[in-house]
PDB file of C-alpha atoms in Angstrom:
ATOM      1  CA  UNK A 148      -4.861  -5.012  16.860  1.00 88.00           C
ATOM      2  CA  UNK A 149      -6.473  -5.187  13.448  1.00 96.00           C
ATOM      3  CA  UNK A 150      -7.552  -1.963  11.792  1.00 97.00           C
ATOM      4  CA  UNK A 151      -9.895  -2.140   8.814  1.00 98.00           C
ATOM      5  CA  UNK A 152     -10.272   0.323   5.979  1.00 98.00           C
ATOM      6  CA  UNK A 153     -10.844   0.803   2.270  1.00 98.00           C
ATOM      7  CA  UNK A 154      -8.624   2.130  -0.474  1.00 97.00           C
ATOM      8  CA  UNK A 155      -9.723   5.579  -1.617  1.00 97.00           C
ATOM      9  CA  UNK A 156      -7.971   7.459  -4.396  1.00 96.00           C
ATOM     10  CA  UNK A 157      -8.092  10.782  -6.160  1.00 96.00           C
ATOM     11  CA  UNK A 158      -6.602  11.938  -9.439  1.00 94.00           C
ATOM     12  CA  UNK A 159      -6.744  15.702  -9.058  1.00 94.00           C
ATOM     13  CA  UNK A 160      -7.400  18.352  -6.436  1.00 94.00           C
ATOM     14  CA  UNK A 161     -10.979  18.850  -7.576  1.00 93.00           C
ATOM     15  CA  UNK A 162     -11.871  15.257  -6.634  1.00 95.00           C
ATOM     16  CA  UNK A 163     -10.667  15.435  -3.034  1.00 95.00           C
ATOM     17  CA  UNK A 164     -13.803  16.782  -1.389  1.00 94.00           C
ATOM     18  CA  UNK A 165     -16.114  14.644  -3.525  1.00 92.00           C
ATOM     19  CA  UNK A 166     -14.289  11.412  -2.719  1.00 94.00           C
ATOM     20  CA  UNK A 167     -13.187  11.977   0.872  1.00 95.00           C
ATOM     21  CA  UNK A 168     -15.542  14.319   2.703  1.00 92.00           C
ATOM     22  CA  UNK A 169     -18.269  12.553   4.609  1.00 86.00           C
ATOM     23  CA  UNK A 170     -16.516   9.183   4.687  1.00 91.00           C
ATOM     24  CA  UNK A 171     -16.861   7.610   8.122  1.00 90.00           C
ATOM     25  CA  UNK A 172     -14.676   4.622   7.281  1.00 95.00           C
ATOM     26  CA  UNK A 173     -10.874   4.572   7.737  1.00 97.00           C
ATOM     27  CA  UNK A 174      -8.974   4.598   4.465  1.00 98.00           C
ATOM     28  CA  UNK A 175      -5.719   4.000   2.717  1.00 98.00           C
ATOM     29  CA  UNK A 176      -5.268   7.250   0.819  1.00 98.00           C
ATOM     30  CA  UNK A 177      -3.992   6.513  -2.681  1.00 98.00           C
ATOM     31  CA  UNK A 178      -2.201   9.386  -4.342  1.00 98.00           C
ATOM     32  CA  UNK A 179      -2.499   9.706  -8.139  1.00 97.00           C
ATOM     33  CA  UNK A 180      -1.080   6.489  -9.525  1.00 93.00           C
ATOM     34  CA  UNK A 181       0.855   7.621 -12.579  1.00 93.00           C
ATOM     35  CA  UNK A 182       3.497  10.309 -12.531  1.00 94.00           C
ATOM     36  CA  UNK A 183       1.856  12.365 -15.266  1.00 95.00           C
ATOM     37  CA  UNK A 184      -1.224  12.893 -13.071  1.00 96.00           C
ATOM     38  CA  UNK A 185       0.751  13.003  -9.816  1.00 97.00           C
ATOM     39  CA  UNK A 186       3.098  15.778 -10.956  1.00 96.00           C
ATOM     40  CA  UNK A 187       0.413  18.526 -11.112  1.00 96.00           C
ATOM     41  CA  UNK A 188      -0.482  18.026  -7.432  1.00 96.00           C
ATOM     42  CA  UNK A 189       3.110  17.931  -6.157  1.00 96.00           C
ATOM     43  CA  UNK A 190       3.342  21.669  -5.369  1.00 96.00           C
ATOM     44  CA  UNK A 191       0.052  21.478  -3.453  1.00 97.00           C
ATOM     45  CA  UNK A 192       0.615  18.556  -1.079  1.00 97.00           C
ATOM     46  CA  UNK A 193       0.640  20.726   2.065  1.00 97.00           C
ATOM     47  CA  UNK A 194      -2.642  22.361   1.076  1.00 96.00           C
ATOM     48  CA  UNK A 195      -4.119  18.965   0.241  1.00 97.00           C
ATOM     49  CA  UNK A 196      -3.056  17.613   3.638  1.00 97.00           C
ATOM     50  CA  UNK A 197      -4.733  20.513   5.439  1.00 96.00           C
ATOM     51  CA  UNK A 198      -7.891  20.001   3.393  1.00 96.00           C
ATOM     52  CA  UNK A 199      -7.998  16.302   4.235  1.00 96.00           C
ATOM     53  CA  UNK A 200      -7.354  16.991   7.921  1.00 96.00           C
ATOM     54  CA  UNK A 201     -10.452  19.215   7.933  1.00 95.00           C
ATOM     55  CA  UNK A 202     -12.555  16.106   7.191  1.00 95.00           C
ATOM     56  CA  UNK A 203     -11.507  14.530  10.543  1.00 93.00           C
ATOM     57  CA  UNK A 204     -11.117  11.113   8.976  1.00 94.00           C
ATOM     58  CA  UNK A 205      -8.791   8.280   9.939  1.00 96.00           C
ATOM     59  CA  UNK A 206      -6.081   7.539   7.403  1.00 98.00           C
ATOM     60  CA  UNK A 207      -4.363   4.219   8.013  1.00 98.00           C
ATOM     61  CA  UNK A 208      -1.749   4.418   5.272  1.00 98.00           C
ATOM     62  CA  UNK A 209      -0.701   6.286   2.144  1.00 98.00           C
ATOM     63  CA  UNK A 210      -0.258   4.650  -1.254  1.00 98.00           C
ATOM     64  CA  UNK A 211       2.506   6.411  -3.155  1.00 98.00           C
ATOM     65  CA  UNK A 212       2.736   7.262  -6.829  1.00 97.00           C
ATOM     66  CA  UNK A 213       4.156   4.522  -9.038  1.00 95.00           C
ATOM     67  CA  UNK A 214       7.743   5.586  -9.715  1.00 96.00           C
ATOM     68  CA  UNK A 215      11.207   3.993  -9.644  1.00 96.00           C
ATOM     69  CA  UNK A 216      12.895   3.265  -6.320  1.00 97.00           C
ATOM     70  CA  UNK A 217      16.197   2.747  -8.089  1.00 95.00           C
ATOM     71  CA  UNK A 218      17.386   6.280  -8.880  1.00 94.00           C
ATOM     72  CA  UNK A 219      18.152   9.580  -7.168  1.00 95.00           C
ATOM     73  CA  UNK A 220      14.740  11.012  -8.040  1.00 96.00           C
ATOM     74  CA  UNK A 221      13.213   8.732  -5.404  1.00 97.00           C
ATOM     75  CA  UNK A 222      14.911  10.851  -2.753  1.00 97.00           C
ATOM     76  CA  UNK A 223      12.914  13.841  -4.020  1.00 97.00           C
ATOM     77  CA  UNK A 224       9.424  12.438  -4.544  1.00 97.00           C
ATOM     78  CA  UNK A 225       9.817  10.021  -1.638  1.00 98.00           C
ATOM     79  CA  UNK A 226      10.565  12.910   0.717  1.00 98.00           C
ATOM     80  CA  UNK A 227       7.550  14.831  -0.573  1.00 97.00           C
ATOM     81  CA  UNK A 228       5.267  11.915   0.200  1.00 98.00           C
ATOM     82  CA  UNK A 229       6.949  11.212   3.543  1.00 98.00           C
ATOM     83  CA  UNK A 230       6.394  14.811   4.633  1.00 98.00           C
ATOM     84  CA  UNK A 231       2.794  14.602   3.387  1.00 98.00           C
ATOM     85  CA  UNK A 232       2.219  11.448   5.435  1.00 98.00           C
ATOM     86  CA  UNK A 233       3.699  13.019   8.557  1.00 97.00           C
ATOM     87  CA  UNK A 234       1.377  16.028   8.173  1.00 97.00           C
ATOM     88  CA  UNK A 235      -1.511  13.542   8.226  1.00 97.00           C
ATOM     89  CA  UNK A 236      -0.068  11.569  11.178  1.00 97.00           C
ATOM     90  CA  UNK A 237       0.323   8.496   8.979  1.00 98.00           C
ATOM     91  CA  UNK A 238       3.260   6.177   9.596  1.00 97.00           C
ATOM     92  CA  UNK A 239       2.932   3.658   6.712  1.00 98.00           C
ATOM     93  CA  UNK A 240       3.510   4.419   3.028  1.00 98.00           C
ATOM     94  CA  UNK A 241       2.998   1.630   0.491  1.00 98.00           C
ATOM     95  CA  UNK A 242       5.371   1.546  -2.478  1.00 98.00           C
ATOM     96  CA  UNK A 243       5.149  -0.415  -5.697  1.00 96.00           C
ATOM     97  CA  UNK A 244       8.435  -2.150  -6.557  1.00 96.00           C
ATOM     98  CA  UNK A 245       9.112  -0.846 -10.043  1.00 94.00           C
ATOM     99  CA  UNK A 246       9.756  -2.932 -13.125  1.00 89.00           C
ATOM    100  CA  UNK A 247      13.397  -2.725 -14.104  1.00 87.00           C
ATOM    101  CA  UNK A 248      16.345  -4.549 -15.550  1.00 79.00           C
ATOM    102  CA  UNK A 249      16.777  -6.320 -12.227  1.00 78.00           C
ATOM    103  CA  UNK A 250      20.365  -6.833 -11.189  1.00 84.00           C
ATOM    104  CA  UNK A 251      22.453  -6.439  -8.064  1.00 88.00           C
ATOM    105  CA  UNK A 252      23.344  -2.829  -8.913  1.00 91.00           C
ATOM    106  CA  UNK A 253      19.709  -1.724  -9.176  1.00 93.00           C
ATOM    107  CA  UNK A 254      18.671  -3.648  -6.071  1.00 94.00           C
ATOM    108  CA  UNK A 255      21.582  -2.191  -4.154  1.00 95.00           C
ATOM    109  CA  UNK A 256      20.537   1.335  -5.160  1.00 96.00           C
ATOM    110  CA  UNK A 257      16.930   0.743  -4.085  1.00 97.00           C
ATOM    111  CA  UNK A 258      18.094  -0.628  -0.726  1.00 98.00           C
ATOM    112  CA  UNK A 259      20.442   2.335  -0.253  1.00 98.00           C
ATOM    113  CA  UNK A 260      17.576   4.720  -0.953  1.00 98.00           C
ATOM    114  CA  UNK A 261      15.338   2.964   1.576  1.00 98.00           C
ATOM    115  CA  UNK A 262      18.118   3.110   4.199  1.00 97.00           C
ATOM    116  CA  UNK A 263      18.572   6.802   3.412  1.00 97.00           C
ATOM    117  CA  UNK A 264      14.965   7.478   4.398  1.00 97.00           C
ATOM    118  CA  UNK A 265      15.239   5.363   7.541  1.00 95.00           C
ATOM    119  CA  UNK A 266      18.186   7.458   8.670  1.00 95.00           C
ATOM    120  CA  UNK A 267      16.702  10.778   7.565  1.00 96.00           C
ATOM    121  CA  UNK A 268      13.381  10.324   9.374  1.00 96.00           C
ATOM    122  CA  UNK A 269      14.596   8.188  12.269  1.00 93.00           C
ATOM    123  CA  UNK A 270      11.682   5.772  12.163  1.00 90.00           C
ATOM    124  CA  UNK A 271       8.851   8.332  11.925  1.00 94.00           C
ATOM    125  CA  UNK A 272       7.327   6.257   9.131  1.00 96.00           C
ATOM    126  CA  UNK A 273       8.049   3.147   7.076  1.00 97.00           C
ATOM    127  CA  UNK A 274       8.029   2.480   3.362  1.00 98.00           C
ATOM    128  CA  UNK A 275       6.182  -0.816   2.921  1.00 98.00           C
ATOM    129  CA  UNK A 276       6.834  -2.737  -0.300  1.00 98.00           C
ATOM    130  CA  UNK A 277       3.797  -4.224  -2.031  1.00 98.00           C
ATOM    131  CA  UNK A 278       3.889  -7.821  -3.238  1.00 98.00           C
ATOM    132  CA  UNK A 279       4.125  -8.487  -6.978  1.00 96.00           C
ATOM    133  CA  UNK A 280       5.358 -11.779  -8.379  1.00 92.00           C
ATOM    134  CA  UNK A 281       6.690 -10.851 -11.799  1.00 85.00           C
ATOM    135  CA  UNK A 282      10.421 -11.300 -11.895  1.00 84.00           C
ATOM    136  CA  UNK A 283      11.158  -7.873 -13.394  1.00 89.00           C
ATOM    137  CA  UNK A 284       9.960  -6.171 -10.200  1.00 94.00           C
ATOM    138  CA  UNK A 285      12.914  -4.770  -8.276  1.00 96.00           C
ATOM    139  CA  UNK A 286      11.711  -6.795  -5.266  1.00 96.00           C
ATOM    140  CA  UNK A 287       9.479  -9.854  -5.533  1.00 96.00           C
ATOM    141  CA  UNK A 288       7.917 -11.317  -2.357  1.00 97.00           C
ATOM    142  CA  UNK A 289      10.875 -13.612  -1.691  1.00 96.00           C
ATOM    143  CA  UNK A 290      13.279 -10.684  -2.003  1.00 96.00           C
ATOM    144  CA  UNK A 291      11.184  -8.538   0.333  1.00 98.00           C
ATOM    145  CA  UNK A 292      11.689 -11.349   2.847  1.00 98.00           C
ATOM    146  CA  UNK A 293      15.365 -11.797   1.947  1.00 97.00           C
ATOM    147  CA  UNK A 294      16.123  -8.122   2.599  1.00 97.00           C
ATOM    148  CA  UNK A 295      13.852  -7.977   5.660  1.00 98.00           C
ATOM    149  CA  UNK A 296      11.756  -5.111   4.266  1.00 98.00           C
ATOM    150  CA  UNK A 297       8.332  -4.030   5.524  1.00 98.00           C
ATOM    151  CA  UNK A 298       5.657  -5.662   3.375  1.00 98.00           C
ATOM    152  CA  UNK A 299       2.247  -4.744   2.052  1.00 98.00           C
ATOM    153  CA  UNK A 300       0.792  -8.164   1.295  1.00 98.00           C
ATOM    154  CA  UNK A 301      -1.660  -8.009  -1.610  1.00 98.00           C
ATOM    155  CA  UNK A 302      -3.711 -11.194  -1.714  1.00 98.00           C
ATOM    156  CA  UNK A 303      -4.791 -10.578  -5.327  1.00 96.00           C
ATOM    157  CA  UNK A 304      -1.257 -10.216  -6.658  1.00 95.00           C
ATOM    158  CA  UNK A 305      -0.076 -13.684  -5.607  1.00 95.00           C
ATOM    159  CA  UNK A 306      -1.732 -16.500  -7.535  1.00 93.00           C
ATOM    160  CA  UNK A 307      -0.562 -19.273  -5.213  1.00 95.00           C
ATOM    161  CA  UNK A 308      -2.600 -19.228  -2.011  1.00 96.00           C
ATOM    162  CA  UNK A 309      -0.052 -21.484  -0.328  1.00 97.00           C
ATOM    163  CA  UNK A 310       2.521 -18.734  -0.884  1.00 97.00           C
ATOM    164  CA  UNK A 311       0.205 -16.261   0.814  1.00 98.00           C
ATOM    165  CA  UNK A 312      -0.179 -18.617   3.769  1.00 98.00           C
ATOM    166  CA  UNK A 313       3.587 -19.021   3.970  1.00 98.00           C
ATOM    167  CA  UNK A 314       4.109 -15.246   4.135  1.00 98.00           C
ATOM    168  CA  UNK A 315       1.313 -14.734   6.646  1.00 98.00           C
ATOM    169  CA  UNK A 316       2.625 -17.454   8.952  1.00 97.00           C
ATOM    170  CA  UNK A 317       6.352 -16.800   8.620  1.00 97.00           C
ATOM    171  CA  UNK A 318       6.712 -13.079   7.906  1.00 98.00           C
ATOM    172  CA  UNK A 319       3.746 -11.510   9.681  1.00 97.00           C
ATOM    173  CA  UNK A 320       5.961  -9.486  12.038  1.00 97.00           C
ATOM    174  CA  UNK A 321       7.093  -7.467   9.011  1.00 98.00           C
ATOM    175  CA  UNK A 322       3.709  -7.185   7.307  1.00 98.00           C
ATOM    176  CA  UNK A 323       2.422  -3.663   7.850  1.00 97.00           C
ATOM    177  CA  UNK A 324      -0.594  -3.725   5.527  1.00 97.00           C
ATOM    178  CA  UNK A 325      -2.731  -6.349   3.880  1.00 98.00           C
ATOM    179  CA  UNK A 326      -4.477  -5.346   0.657  1.00 98.00           C
ATOM    180  CA  UNK A 327      -7.407  -7.732   0.809  1.00 98.00           C
ATOM    181  CA  UNK A 328      -9.419  -8.924  -2.178  1.00 98.00           C
ATOM    182  CA  UNK A 329     -10.070 -12.151  -4.030  1.00 97.00           C
ATOM    183  CA  UNK A 330      -9.031 -13.199  -7.510  1.00 95.00           C
ATOM    184  CA  UNK A 331     -10.691 -15.029 -10.352  1.00 89.00           C
ATOM    185  CA  UNK A 332      -9.434 -16.697 -13.497  1.00 83.00           C
ATOM    186  CA  UNK A 333      -9.502 -13.434 -15.453  1.00 86.00           C
ATOM    187  CA  UNK A 334      -9.892 -10.595 -12.942  1.00 90.00           C
ATOM    188  CA  UNK A 335      -8.183  -9.640  -9.689  1.00 93.00           C
ATOM    189  CA  UNK A 336      -9.283  -7.335  -6.868  1.00 96.00           C
ATOM    190  CA  UNK A 337     -12.705  -8.928  -6.578  1.00 97.00           C
ATOM    191  CA  UNK A 338     -14.809  -8.777  -3.373  1.00 97.00           C
ATOM    192  CA  UNK A 339     -13.453 -10.818  -0.491  1.00 98.00           C
ATOM    193  CA  UNK A 340     -14.154 -14.552  -0.322  1.00 97.00           C
ATOM    194  CA  UNK A 341     -13.761 -17.255   2.335  1.00 97.00           C
ATOM    195  CA  UNK A 342     -10.011 -17.491   1.715  1.00 97.00           C
ATOM    196  CA  UNK A 343      -9.655 -13.786   2.496  1.00 98.00           C
ATOM    197  CA  UNK A 344     -11.671 -14.197   5.670  1.00 98.00           C
ATOM    198  CA  UNK A 345      -9.523 -17.162   6.708  1.00 98.00           C
ATOM    199  CA  UNK A 346      -6.422 -14.965   6.356  1.00 98.00           C
ATOM    200  CA  UNK A 347      -7.973 -12.268   8.539  1.00 98.00           C
ATOM    201  CA  UNK A 348      -9.066 -14.849  11.097  1.00 97.00           C
ATOM    202  CA  UNK A 349      -5.567 -16.256  11.341  1.00 98.00           C
ATOM    203  CA  UNK A 350      -4.013 -12.804  11.717  1.00 98.00           C
ATOM    204  CA  UNK A 351      -6.429 -11.979  14.519  1.00 97.00           C
ATOM    205  CA  UNK A 352      -5.804 -15.241  16.347  1.00 96.00           C
ATOM    206  CA  UNK A 353      -2.035 -14.817  16.016  1.00 96.00           C
ATOM    207  CA  UNK A 354      -2.142 -11.381  17.654  1.00 96.00           C
ATOM    208  CA  UNK A 355      -0.954  -9.529  14.549  1.00 97.00           C
ATOM    209  CA  UNK A 356      -1.277  -5.747  14.532  1.00 96.00           C
ATOM    210  CA  UNK A 357      -1.687  -3.963  11.228  1.00 97.00           C
ATOM    211  CA  UNK A 358      -4.050  -2.645   8.591  1.00 98.00           C
ATOM    212  CA  UNK A 359      -6.501  -4.646   6.499  1.00 98.00           C
ATOM    213  CA  UNK A 360      -7.342  -2.564   3.440  1.00 98.00           C
ATOM    214  CA  UNK A 361     -10.064  -3.626   1.011  1.00 98.00           C
ATOM    215  CA  UNK A 362      -9.032  -2.933  -2.577  1.00 98.00           C
ATOM    216  CA  UNK A 363     -11.676  -3.698  -5.214  1.00 98.00           C
ATOM    217  CA  UNK A 364     -12.111  -3.044  -8.917  1.00 96.00           C
ATOM    218  CA  UNK A 365     -14.222   0.081  -9.579  1.00 94.00           C
ATOM    219  CA  UNK A 366     -17.330  -1.915 -10.428  1.00 96.00           C
ATOM    220  CA  UNK A 367     -17.334  -3.322  -6.883  1.00 96.00           C
ATOM    221  CA  UNK A 368     -16.561  -0.109  -4.970  1.00 95.00           C
ATOM    222  CA  UNK A 369     -20.142   0.127  -3.715  1.00 94.00           C
ATOM    223  CA  UNK A 370     -19.579  -3.108  -1.757  1.00 96.00           C
ATOM    224  CA  UNK A 371     -16.466  -2.049   0.114  1.00 96.00           C
ATOM    225  CA  UNK A 372     -18.001  -0.150   3.012  1.00 95.00           C
ATOM    226  CA  UNK A 373     -20.479  -2.914   3.776  1.00 97.00           C
ATOM    227  CA  UNK A 374     -17.757  -5.555   3.512  1.00 97.00           C
ATOM    228  CA  UNK A 375     -15.382  -3.673   5.781  1.00 97.00           C
ATOM    229  CA  UNK A 376     -18.123  -3.219   8.368  1.00 96.00           C
ATOM    230  CA  UNK A 377     -18.809  -6.963   8.282  1.00 96.00           C
ATOM    231  CA  UNK A 378     -15.109  -7.675   8.797  1.00 97.00           C
ATOM    232  CA  UNK A 379     -15.016  -5.281  11.763  1.00 95.00           C
ATOM    233  CA  UNK A 380     -18.072  -6.967  13.263  1.00 94.00           C
ATOM    234  CA  UNK A 381     -16.623 -10.467  12.813  1.00 95.00           C
ATOM    235  CA  UNK A 382     -12.938  -9.894  13.590  1.00 93.00           C
ATOM    236  CA  UNK A 383     -12.695  -6.477  15.267  1.00 80.00           C
TER     237      UNK A 383
END
């Protein structure tokens, strides 16, 4: 079953009601992106979860802060976000694979940390690794496949559409989320195009179950709700 939603973020506690209350569209809830703006909300995650629950909205997934997966600190902030997700009855958390001096030692540590959470929470949620193609990322798309990790497939982060088709056709059982948007010669995360719709059509026909999350640049945010409704009408 396909579930459709939009990415919705906040940067501080004061923005939560403004950005989330009254939304009647499912969302991926994006926590503050950078650690310097995430850190001030860390002591308040339980209160934030209760506030969001009072809006009676459907949250399909959580997008975590951008922080390294390759050190012991991940076990601290990762647990905070896991507990936050469980409070909201969310079972998918998207992670960015951090830039690093990629080597077997760092990859091994990231994999050990991910296994640690699998054992600690016994499958109550999954960390889903987002696709980035730059080689300094601790996991690129091929390595997500190699290590059999849950994937958040971002169609704007992979320039080669044939690569996207390969992942969709050969790895869809491990794709938890699709971040859907188009890309141009200079900008990414543009409103969906025919290629995006073809991807959704294939996933529907193949019986895939997961989340389709629209993720647009700020100047196109006013199009997201209409676009997601059109996708629901066509493919829901």
